Amino acid sequence: MKKITFTMLRKTYILVSALLLTLNLNAKPKPDTRLYEMRIYYPAPGKYAAIVDRFRQYSTKLLEKHGMTNVGYWTPIDTNRKELIYILAHRDMAARDASWKAFFDDPAWKEVVAKTEANGKLVQKVDVIYLNRTDFSDDVRKSKKGDRVFELRTYTATPGHLSDILARFRNHTTKLFEKHGMTNVAYWTTVEKDAATQSKLVYILAHKSQEAGKASFDAFRKDPDWIKVRDESERNGKIVEKVESLYLNATDYSEIQ
């Protein structure tokens, strides 16, 4: 029987380690199946700065305490729009509901409310939009690069054509955005309450500035590659009914800057 030496064991260890590393590198990452929640806060008159500051000092920490992941916080560049827009991530809807219940029941949160709303409520209205990440979206991760602005874009498809819009983004549009200096941050589709209602495409881009973003889109729209893709995808009619765009600044406490 051949004697097993230390050198033989060492070589075997190296080979096994290399094999495991190769398998790990080739393994496909698990899809991001988390539920995302976009919340838009409309402050009471004169309370805009106060609601933004309450998140800075208290809310973000308490949200994390109760199992919610802070994804990003933004305010419109247009100062006439008094809104705080933020996105959270949850394991699923059940986890989301349980986390919010624990958050609102937390004595620490009740103390914050009593302290910050001694002179009246801070929030007038809250819009909530649930989102699922698309299969072509980059991973949604922390990225504190700074010195850039963000653009929130919402696409409403013509009836029955959301899949065509998603295919166009998956196969062409995201690459053309990068070509023209835009950074793809994340892409989602909305989760509608009524199953008969068609979802929308919601995504976030990053630009060096608002002016740079508009210049990039001007170049994108004139690009022959884009014109060809657009015409081919719309040979049987328009697939996009409406596009909404909102330029944003990240707050100083946003995980994405």
PDB file of C-alpha atoms in Angstrom:
ATOM      1  CA  MET A   1       0.000   0.000   0.000  1.00  0.00           C
ATOM      2  CA  LYS A   2       1.353   3.400  -1.040  1.00  0.00           C
ATOM      3  CA  LYS A   3       2.301   5.639   1.857  1.00  0.00           C
ATOM      4  CA  ILE A   4       0.390   8.940   2.022  1.00  0.00           C
ATOM      5  CA  THR A   5       2.825  11.800   2.527  1.00  0.00           C
ATOM      6  CA  PHE A   6       2.327  15.381   3.632  1.00  0.00           C
ATOM      7  CA  THR A   7       3.190  16.546   0.103  1.00  0.00           C
ATOM      8  CA  MET A   8       0.447  14.326  -1.371  1.00  0.00           C
ATOM      9  CA  LEU A   9      -2.094  15.663   1.121  1.00  0.00           C
ATOM     10  CA  ARG A  10      -1.057  19.230   0.359  1.00  0.00           C
ATOM     11  CA  LYS A  11      -1.455  18.700  -3.404  1.00  0.00           C
ATOM     12  CA  THR A  12      -4.870  17.104  -2.863  1.00  0.00           C
ATOM     13  CA  TYR A  13      -5.942  20.063  -0.701  1.00  0.00           C
ATOM     14  CA  ILE A  14      -4.827  22.547  -3.368  1.00  0.00           C
ATOM     15  CA  LEU A  15      -6.675  20.637  -6.107  1.00  0.00           C
ATOM     16  CA  VAL A  16      -9.894  20.396  -4.078  1.00  0.00           C
ATOM     17  CA  SER A  17      -9.701  24.088  -3.121  1.00  0.00           C
ATOM     18  CA  ALA A  18      -9.213  25.072  -6.765  1.00  0.00           C
ATOM     19  CA  LEU A  19     -12.179  22.917  -7.807  1.00  0.00           C
ATOM     20  CA  LEU A  20     -14.428  24.430  -5.145  1.00  0.00           C
ATOM     21  CA  LEU A  21     -13.345  27.945  -6.153  1.00  0.00           C
ATOM     22  CA  THR A  22     -14.128  27.187  -9.808  1.00  0.00           C
ATOM     23  CA  LEU A  23     -17.558  25.820  -8.904  1.00  0.00           C
ATOM     24  CA  ASN A  24     -18.240  28.873  -6.775  1.00  0.00           C
ATOM     25  CA  LEU A  25     -17.200  31.284  -9.546  1.00  0.00           C
ATOM     26  CA  ASN A  26     -19.386  29.490 -12.077  1.00  0.00           C
ATOM     27  CA  ALA A  27     -22.396  29.282  -9.784  1.00  0.00           C
ATOM     28  CA  LYS A  28     -25.241  31.526 -10.762  1.00  0.00           C
ATOM     29  CA  PRO A  29     -26.174  34.079  -8.087  1.00  0.00           C
ATOM     30  CA  LYS A  30     -29.543  33.612  -6.484  1.00  0.00           C
ATOM     31  CA  PRO A  31     -32.184  35.889  -8.004  1.00  0.00           C
ATOM     32  CA  ASP A  32     -33.253  38.850  -5.897  1.00  0.00           C
ATOM     33  CA  THR A  33     -36.778  37.872  -4.906  1.00  0.00           C
ATOM     34  CA  ARG A  34     -37.169  40.529  -2.220  1.00  0.00           C
ATOM     35  CA  LEU A  35     -40.177  42.799  -2.166  1.00  0.00           C
ATOM     36  CA  TYR A  36     -39.252  46.448  -2.606  1.00  0.00           C
ATOM     37  CA  GLU A  37     -41.391  49.238  -1.219  1.00  0.00           C
ATOM     38  CA  MET A  38     -41.238  52.787  -2.539  1.00  0.00           C
ATOM     39  CA  ARG A  39     -42.733  55.330  -0.176  1.00  0.00           C
ATOM     40  CA  ILE A  40     -43.394  58.947  -1.103  1.00  0.00           C
ATOM     41  CA  TYR A  41     -43.947  61.326   1.806  1.00  0.00           C
ATOM     42  CA  TYR A  42     -45.781  64.610   1.325  1.00  0.00           C
ATOM     43  CA  PRO A  43     -45.071  66.789   4.366  1.00  0.00           C
ATOM     44  CA  ALA A  44     -47.510  69.041   6.137  1.00  0.00           C
ATOM     45  CA  PRO A  45     -47.027  72.746   5.272  1.00  0.00           C
ATOM     46  CA  GLY A  46     -43.715  74.024   6.593  1.00  0.00           C
ATOM     47  CA  LYS A  47     -42.577  70.562   7.774  1.00  0.00           C
ATOM     48  CA  TYR A  48     -40.452  69.431   4.821  1.00  0.00           C
ATOM     49  CA  ALA A  49     -37.065  69.889   6.492  1.00  0.00           C
ATOM     50  CA  ALA A  50     -38.390  68.349   9.695  1.00  0.00           C
ATOM     51  CA  ILE A  51     -39.544  65.115   8.042  1.00  0.00           C
ATOM     52  CA  VAL A  52     -36.260  64.769   6.130  1.00  0.00           C
ATOM     53  CA  ASP A  53     -34.364  65.311   9.374  1.00  0.00           C
ATOM     54  CA  ARG A  54     -36.498  62.824  11.326  1.00  0.00           C
ATOM     55  CA  PHE A  55     -35.357  60.091   8.978  1.00  0.00           C
ATOM     56  CA  ARG A  56     -31.756  61.260   9.380  1.00  0.00           C
ATOM     57  CA  GLN A  57     -31.864  61.149  13.171  1.00  0.00           C
ATOM     58  CA  TYR A  58     -34.308  58.370  13.992  1.00  0.00           C
ATOM     59  CA  SER A  59     -36.394  56.596  11.362  1.00  0.00           C
ATOM     60  CA  THR A  60     -33.696  54.878   9.297  1.00  0.00           C
ATOM     61  CA  LYS A  61     -32.204  53.259  12.394  1.00  0.00           C
ATOM     62  CA  LEU A  62     -35.589  52.074  13.650  1.00  0.00           C
ATOM     63  CA  LEU A  63     -36.503  50.673  10.231  1.00  0.00           C
ATOM     64  CA  GLU A  64     -33.307  48.606  10.238  1.00  0.00           C
ATOM     65  CA  LYS A  65     -33.979  47.560  13.830  1.00  0.00           C
ATOM     66  CA  HIS A  66     -37.226  45.960  12.684  1.00  0.00           C
ATOM     67  CA  GLY A  67     -35.753  44.034   9.766  1.00  0.00           C
ATOM     68  CA  MET A  68     -36.261  46.493   6.923  1.00  0.00           C
ATOM     69  CA  THR A  69     -33.388  47.320   4.562  1.00  0.00           C
ATOM     70  CA  ASN A  70     -32.860  50.977   3.704  1.00  0.00           C
ATOM     71  CA  VAL A  71     -32.130  51.094  -0.038  1.00  0.00           C
ATOM     72  CA  GLY A  72     -32.128  54.808  -0.858  1.00  0.00           C
ATOM     73  CA  TYR A  73     -33.557  58.209   0.077  1.00  0.00           C
ATOM     74  CA  TRP A  74     -34.048  61.085  -2.358  1.00  0.00           C
ATOM     75  CA  THR A  75     -35.620  64.524  -2.681  1.00  0.00           C
ATOM     76  CA  PRO A  76     -36.634  66.239  -5.943  1.00  0.00           C
ATOM     77  CA  ILE A  77     -34.176  68.697  -7.501  1.00  0.00           C
ATOM     78  CA  ASP A  78     -37.213  70.843  -8.329  1.00  0.00           C
ATOM     79  CA  THR A  79     -37.605  72.635  -4.991  1.00  0.00           C
ATOM     80  CA  ASN A  80     -41.265  73.313  -5.751  1.00  0.00           C
ATOM     81  CA  ARG A  81     -41.906  69.619  -5.169  1.00  0.00           C
ATOM     82  CA  LYS A  82     -41.862  68.957  -1.449  1.00  0.00           C
ATOM     83  CA  GLU A  83     -41.467  65.190  -1.344  1.00  0.00           C
ATOM     84  CA  LEU A  84     -39.278  62.606   0.330  1.00  0.00           C
ATOM     85  CA  ILE A  85     -38.954  59.447  -1.757  1.00  0.00           C
ATOM     86  CA  TYR A  86     -37.390  56.344  -0.330  1.00  0.00           C
ATOM     87  CA  ILE A  87     -37.153  52.633  -1.034  1.00  0.00           C
ATOM     88  CA  LEU A  88     -37.033  49.740   1.424  1.00  0.00           C
ATOM     89  CA  ALA A  89     -36.459  46.031   0.819  1.00  0.00           C
ATOM     90  CA  HIS A  90     -38.268  43.178   2.605  1.00  0.00           C
ATOM     91  CA  ARG A  91     -38.051  39.403   2.413  1.00  0.00           C
ATOM     92  CA  ASP A  92     -41.678  39.273   1.271  1.00  0.00           C
ATOM     93  CA  MET A  93     -45.051  40.904   1.945  1.00  0.00           C
ATOM     94  CA  ALA A  94     -45.617  38.989   5.191  1.00  0.00           C
ATOM     95  CA  ALA A  95     -42.233  40.136   6.497  1.00  0.00           C
ATOM     96  CA  ARG A  96     -43.030  43.667   5.392  1.00  0.00           C
ATOM     97  CA  ASP A  97     -46.321  43.720   7.313  1.00  0.00           C
ATOM     98  CA  ALA A  98     -44.729  42.222  10.432  1.00  0.00           C
ATOM     99  CA  SER A  99     -41.849  44.720  10.338  1.00  0.00           C
ATOM    100  CA  TRP A 100     -44.101  47.738  10.010  1.00  0.00           C
ATOM    101  CA  LYS A 101     -46.341  46.523  12.841  1.00  0.00           C
ATOM    102  CA  ALA A 102     -43.324  46.097  15.118  1.00  0.00           C
ATOM    103  CA  PHE A 103     -42.016  49.515  14.041  1.00  0.00           C
ATOM    104  CA  PHE A 104     -45.247  51.347  14.866  1.00  0.00           C
ATOM    105  CA  ASP A 105     -45.644  49.436  18.154  1.00  0.00           C
ATOM    106  CA  ASP A 106     -42.091  50.228  19.262  1.00  0.00           C
ATOM    107  CA  PRO A 107     -42.060  52.569  22.304  1.00  0.00           C
ATOM    108  CA  ALA A 108     -38.920  54.186  20.860  1.00  0.00           C
ATOM    109  CA  TRP A 109     -40.870  55.195  17.733  1.00  0.00           C
ATOM    110  CA  LYS A 110     -43.730  56.536  19.818  1.00  0.00           C
ATOM    111  CA  GLU A 111     -41.251  58.687  21.722  1.00  0.00           C
ATOM    112  CA  VAL A 112     -39.860  60.016  18.440  1.00  0.00           C
ATOM    113  CA  VAL A 113     -43.362  60.915  17.229  1.00  0.00           C
ATOM    114  CA  ALA A 114     -44.189  62.672  20.484  1.00  0.00           C
ATOM    115  CA  LYS A 115     -40.947  64.629  20.316  1.00  0.00           C
ATOM    116  CA  THR A 116     -41.031  65.582  16.621  1.00  0.00           C
ATOM    117  CA  GLU A 117     -44.765  66.246  16.362  1.00  0.00           C
ATOM    118  CA  ALA A 118     -45.201  68.332  19.500  1.00  0.00           C
ATOM    119  CA  ASN A 119     -46.205  71.237  17.255  1.00  0.00           C
ATOM    120  CA  GLY A 120     -48.244  69.244  14.744  1.00  0.00           C
ATOM    121  CA  LYS A 121     -48.031  66.332  12.340  1.00  0.00           C
ATOM    122  CA  LEU A 122     -45.112  66.212   9.933  1.00  0.00           C
ATOM    123  CA  VAL A 123     -46.646  64.059   7.210  1.00  0.00           C
ATOM    124  CA  GLN A 124     -49.762  64.951   5.279  1.00  0.00           C
ATOM    125  CA  LYS A 125     -49.916  61.934   2.953  1.00  0.00           C
ATOM    126  CA  VAL A 126     -47.931  58.801   2.064  1.00  0.00           C
ATOM    127  CA  ASP A 127     -48.035  56.977  -1.281  1.00  0.00           C
ATOM    128  CA  VAL A 128     -46.852  53.362  -1.271  1.00  0.00           C
ATOM    129  CA  ILE A 129     -45.734  51.453  -4.374  1.00  0.00           C
ATOM    130  CA  TYR A 130     -44.640  47.812  -4.220  1.00  0.00           C
ATOM    131  CA  LEU A 131     -41.938  46.658  -6.623  1.00  0.00           C
ATOM    132  CA  ASN A 132     -40.303  43.480  -7.896  1.00  0.00           C
ATOM    133  CA  ARG A 133     -36.799  43.661  -9.343  1.00  0.00           C
ATOM    134  CA  THR A 134     -36.544  42.761 -13.032  1.00  0.00           C
ATOM    135  CA  ASP A 135     -34.304  39.948 -14.241  1.00  0.00           C
ATOM    136  CA  PHE A 136     -32.056  42.421 -16.098  1.00  0.00           C
ATOM    137  CA  SER A 137     -31.535  44.822 -13.210  1.00  0.00           C
ATOM    138  CA  ASP A 138     -28.162  45.159 -11.557  1.00  0.00           C
ATOM    139  CA  ASP A 139     -27.988  44.089  -7.926  1.00  0.00           C
ATOM    140  CA  VAL A 140     -29.370  46.820  -5.694  1.00  0.00           C
ATOM    141  CA  ARG A 141     -26.451  47.623  -3.418  1.00  0.00           C
ATOM    142  CA  LYS A 142     -24.882  50.454  -1.446  1.00  0.00           C
ATOM    143  CA  SER A 143     -22.968  52.879  -3.650  1.00  0.00           C
ATOM    144  CA  LYS A 144     -21.870  56.099  -2.001  1.00  0.00           C
ATOM    145  CA  LYS A 145     -20.081  57.672  -4.958  1.00  0.00           C
ATOM    146  CA  GLY A 146     -21.491  61.154  -4.421  1.00  0.00           C
ATOM    147  CA  ASP A 147     -21.376  64.088  -6.842  1.00  0.00           C
ATOM    148  CA  ARG A 148     -24.169  62.751  -9.029  1.00  0.00           C
ATOM    149  CA  VAL A 149     -27.902  63.085  -9.432  1.00  0.00           C
ATOM    150  CA  PHE A 150     -30.564  60.452  -9.982  1.00  0.00           C
ATOM    151  CA  GLU A 151     -33.489  60.143 -12.326  1.00  0.00           C
ATOM    152  CA  LEU A 152     -36.611  58.188 -11.421  1.00  0.00           C
ATOM    153  CA  ARG A 153     -38.423  57.094 -14.574  1.00  0.00           C
ATOM    154  CA  THR A 154     -41.804  55.358 -14.805  1.00  0.00           C
ATOM    155  CA  TYR A 155     -43.069  53.745 -18.016  1.00  0.00           C
ATOM    156  CA  THR A 156     -46.722  52.991 -18.587  1.00  0.00           C
ATOM    157  CA  ALA A 157     -47.088  50.451 -21.392  1.00  0.00           C
ATOM    158  CA  THR A 158     -49.846  50.440 -23.950  1.00  0.00           C
ATOM    159  CA  PRO A 159     -52.313  47.599 -23.149  1.00  0.00           C
ATOM    160  CA  GLY A 160     -50.614  44.208 -23.329  1.00  0.00           C
ATOM    161  CA  HIS A 161     -47.151  45.513 -24.159  1.00  0.00           C
ATOM    162  CA  LEU A 162     -45.251  45.571 -20.858  1.00  0.00           C
ATOM    163  CA  SER A 163     -43.368  42.408 -21.860  1.00  0.00           C
ATOM    164  CA  ASP A 164     -42.268  44.129 -25.085  1.00  0.00           C
ATOM    165  CA  ILE A 165     -40.890  47.091 -23.130  1.00  0.00           C
ATOM    166  CA  LEU A 166     -39.049  44.767 -20.750  1.00  0.00           C
ATOM    167  CA  ALA A 167     -37.571  42.809 -23.666  1.00  0.00           C
ATOM    168  CA  ARG A 168     -36.382  46.028 -25.290  1.00  0.00           C
ATOM    169  CA  PHE A 169     -34.684  47.157 -22.081  1.00  0.00           C
ATOM    170  CA  ARG A 170     -33.243  43.695 -21.433  1.00  0.00           C
ATOM    171  CA  ASN A 171     -31.766  43.281 -24.895  1.00  0.00           C
ATOM    172  CA  HIS A 172     -30.908  46.815 -25.934  1.00  0.00           C
ATOM    173  CA  THR A 173     -31.856  49.885 -23.920  1.00  0.00           C
ATOM    174  CA  THR A 174     -29.771  49.356 -20.778  1.00  0.00           C
ATOM    175  CA  LYS A 175     -26.636  48.866 -22.898  1.00  0.00           C
ATOM    176  CA  LEU A 176     -27.376  51.983 -24.948  1.00  0.00           C
ATOM    177  CA  PHE A 177     -27.874  54.000 -21.746  1.00  0.00           C
ATOM    178  CA  GLU A 178     -24.396  52.977 -20.612  1.00  0.00           C
ATOM    179  CA  LYS A 179     -23.019  53.832 -24.045  1.00  0.00           C
ATOM    180  CA  HIS A 180     -24.263  57.389 -23.599  1.00  0.00           C
ATOM    181  CA  GLY A 181     -22.840  57.889 -20.103  1.00  0.00           C
ATOM    182  CA  MET A 182     -25.840  56.944 -17.972  1.00  0.00           C
ATOM    183  CA  THR A 183     -25.508  54.566 -15.029  1.00  0.00           C
ATOM    184  CA  ASN A 184     -28.177  51.913 -14.583  1.00  0.00           C
ATOM    185  CA  VAL A 185     -28.985  51.782 -10.854  1.00  0.00           C
ATOM    186  CA  ALA A 186     -31.994  49.446 -10.652  1.00  0.00           C
ATOM    187  CA  TYR A 187     -35.093  48.317 -12.545  1.00  0.00           C
ATOM    188  CA  TRP A 188     -38.402  47.121 -11.122  1.00  0.00           C
ATOM    189  CA  THR A 189     -41.967  46.367 -12.136  1.00  0.00           C
ATOM    190  CA  THR A 190     -44.829  47.519  -9.946  1.00  0.00           C
ATOM    191  CA  VAL A 191     -46.982  45.105  -7.962  1.00  0.00           C
ATOM    192  CA  GLU A 192     -50.550  46.206  -8.620  1.00  0.00           C
ATOM    193  CA  LYS A 193     -53.401  45.614  -6.170  1.00  0.00           C
ATOM    194  CA  ASP A 194     -55.710  44.546  -8.976  1.00  0.00           C
ATOM    195  CA  ALA A 195     -54.302  41.568 -10.898  1.00  0.00           C
ATOM    196  CA  ALA A 196     -56.065  42.850 -14.019  1.00  0.00           C
ATOM    197  CA  THR A 197     -54.071  46.094 -13.914  1.00  0.00           C
ATOM    198  CA  GLN A 198     -50.902  46.055 -15.985  1.00  0.00           C
ATOM    199  CA  SER A 199     -47.694  46.686 -14.062  1.00  0.00           C
ATOM    200  CA  LYS A 200     -45.441  49.643 -14.842  1.00  0.00           C
ATOM    201  CA  LEU A 201     -41.695  49.698 -15.347  1.00  0.00           C
ATOM    202  CA  VAL A 202     -39.916  51.823 -12.735  1.00  0.00           C
ATOM    203  CA  TYR A 203     -36.200  52.441 -12.850  1.00  0.00           C
ATOM    204  CA  ILE A 204     -33.468  54.716 -11.547  1.00  0.00           C
ATOM    205  CA  LEU A 205     -30.518  56.116 -13.501  1.00  0.00           C
ATOM    206  CA  ALA A 206     -27.555  58.110 -12.208  1.00  0.00           C
ATOM    207  CA  HIS A 207     -26.016  61.090 -14.050  1.00  0.00           C
ATOM    208  CA  LYS A 208     -23.158  63.489 -13.369  1.00  0.00           C
ATOM    209  CA  SER A 209     -25.744  66.279 -13.247  1.00  0.00           C
ATOM    210  CA  GLN A 210     -29.262  67.063 -14.419  1.00  0.00           C
ATOM    211  CA  GLU A 211     -27.819  68.805 -17.479  1.00  0.00           C
ATOM    212  CA  ALA A 212     -25.612  65.792 -18.238  1.00  0.00           C
ATOM    213  CA  GLY A 213     -28.636  63.511 -17.946  1.00  0.00           C
ATOM    214  CA  LYS A 214     -30.626  65.556 -20.450  1.00  0.00           C
ATOM    215  CA  ALA A 215     -27.648  65.689 -22.823  1.00  0.00           C
ATOM    216  CA  SER A 216     -27.220  61.919 -22.560  1.00  0.00           C
ATOM    217  CA  PHE A 217     -30.859  61.352 -23.449  1.00  0.00           C
ATOM    218  CA  ASP A 218     -30.611  63.724 -26.405  1.00  0.00           C
ATOM    219  CA  ALA A 219     -27.668  61.709 -27.738  1.00  0.00           C
ATOM    220  CA  PHE A 220     -29.442  58.433 -26.976  1.00  0.00           C
ATOM    221  CA  ARG A 221     -32.561  59.418 -28.926  1.00  0.00           C
ATOM    222  CA  LYS A 222     -30.452  60.385 -31.982  1.00  0.00           C
ATOM    223  CA  ASP A 223     -28.378  57.195 -31.893  1.00  0.00           C
ATOM    224  CA  PRO A 224     -28.997  55.129 -35.092  1.00  0.00           C
ATOM    225  CA  ASP A 225     -28.782  51.932 -33.015  1.00  0.00           C
ATOM    226  CA  TRP A 226     -31.611  53.161 -30.788  1.00  0.00           C
ATOM    227  CA  ILE A 227     -33.711  54.339 -33.731  1.00  0.00           C
ATOM    228  CA  LYS A 228     -33.386  50.895 -35.326  1.00  0.00           C
ATOM    229  CA  VAL A 229     -34.333  49.112 -32.080  1.00  0.00           C
ATOM    230  CA  ARG A 230     -37.263  51.455 -31.457  1.00  0.00           C
ATOM    231  CA  ASP A 231     -38.631  51.063 -34.978  1.00  0.00           C
ATOM    232  CA  GLU A 232     -38.325  47.278 -34.932  1.00  0.00           C
ATOM    233  CA  SER A 233     -40.023  46.998 -31.541  1.00  0.00           C
ATOM    234  CA  GLU A 234     -42.861  49.312 -32.605  1.00  0.00           C
ATOM    235  CA  ARG A 235     -43.517  47.970 -36.101  1.00  0.00           C
ATOM    236  CA  ASN A 236     -46.997  46.901 -34.959  1.00  0.00           C
ATOM    237  CA  GLY A 237     -47.681  50.080 -32.982  1.00  0.00           C
ATOM    238  CA  LYS A 238     -46.460  52.014 -29.965  1.00  0.00           C
ATOM    239  CA  ILE A 239     -45.599  50.022 -26.867  1.00  0.00           C
ATOM    240  CA  VAL A 240     -45.105  52.967 -24.476  1.00  0.00           C
ATOM    241  CA  GLU A 241     -48.118  55.042 -23.515  1.00  0.00           C
ATOM    242  CA  LYS A 242     -46.483  57.437 -21.055  1.00  0.00           C
ATOM    243  CA  VAL A 243     -43.048  58.207 -19.596  1.00  0.00           C
ATOM    244  CA  GLU A 244     -42.625  60.119 -16.335  1.00  0.00           C
ATOM    245  CA  SER A 245     -39.255  61.500 -15.264  1.00  0.00           C
ATOM    246  CA  LEU A 246     -38.179  63.063 -11.989  1.00  0.00           C
ATOM    247  CA  TYR A 247     -34.635  64.250 -11.199  1.00  0.00           C
ATOM    248  CA  LEU A 248     -33.536  63.664  -7.620  1.00  0.00           C
ATOM    249  CA  ASN A 249     -30.779  64.406  -5.142  1.00  0.00           C
ATOM    250  CA  ALA A 250     -29.774  61.689  -2.704  1.00  0.00           C
ATOM    251  CA  THR A 251     -30.029  62.653   0.964  1.00  0.00           C
ATOM    252  CA  ASP A 252     -26.828  62.609   2.997  1.00  0.00           C
ATOM    253  CA  TYR A 253     -28.034  59.427   4.753  1.00  0.00           C
ATOM    254  CA  SER A 254     -29.056  57.506   1.631  1.00  0.00           C
ATOM    255  CA  GLU A 255     -27.327  54.162   1.067  1.00  0.00           C
ATOM    256  CA  ILE A 256     -27.177  55.054  -2.635  1.00  0.00           C
ATOM    257  CA  GLN A 257     -25.470  58.380  -3.416  1.00  0.00           C
TER     258      GLN A 257
END
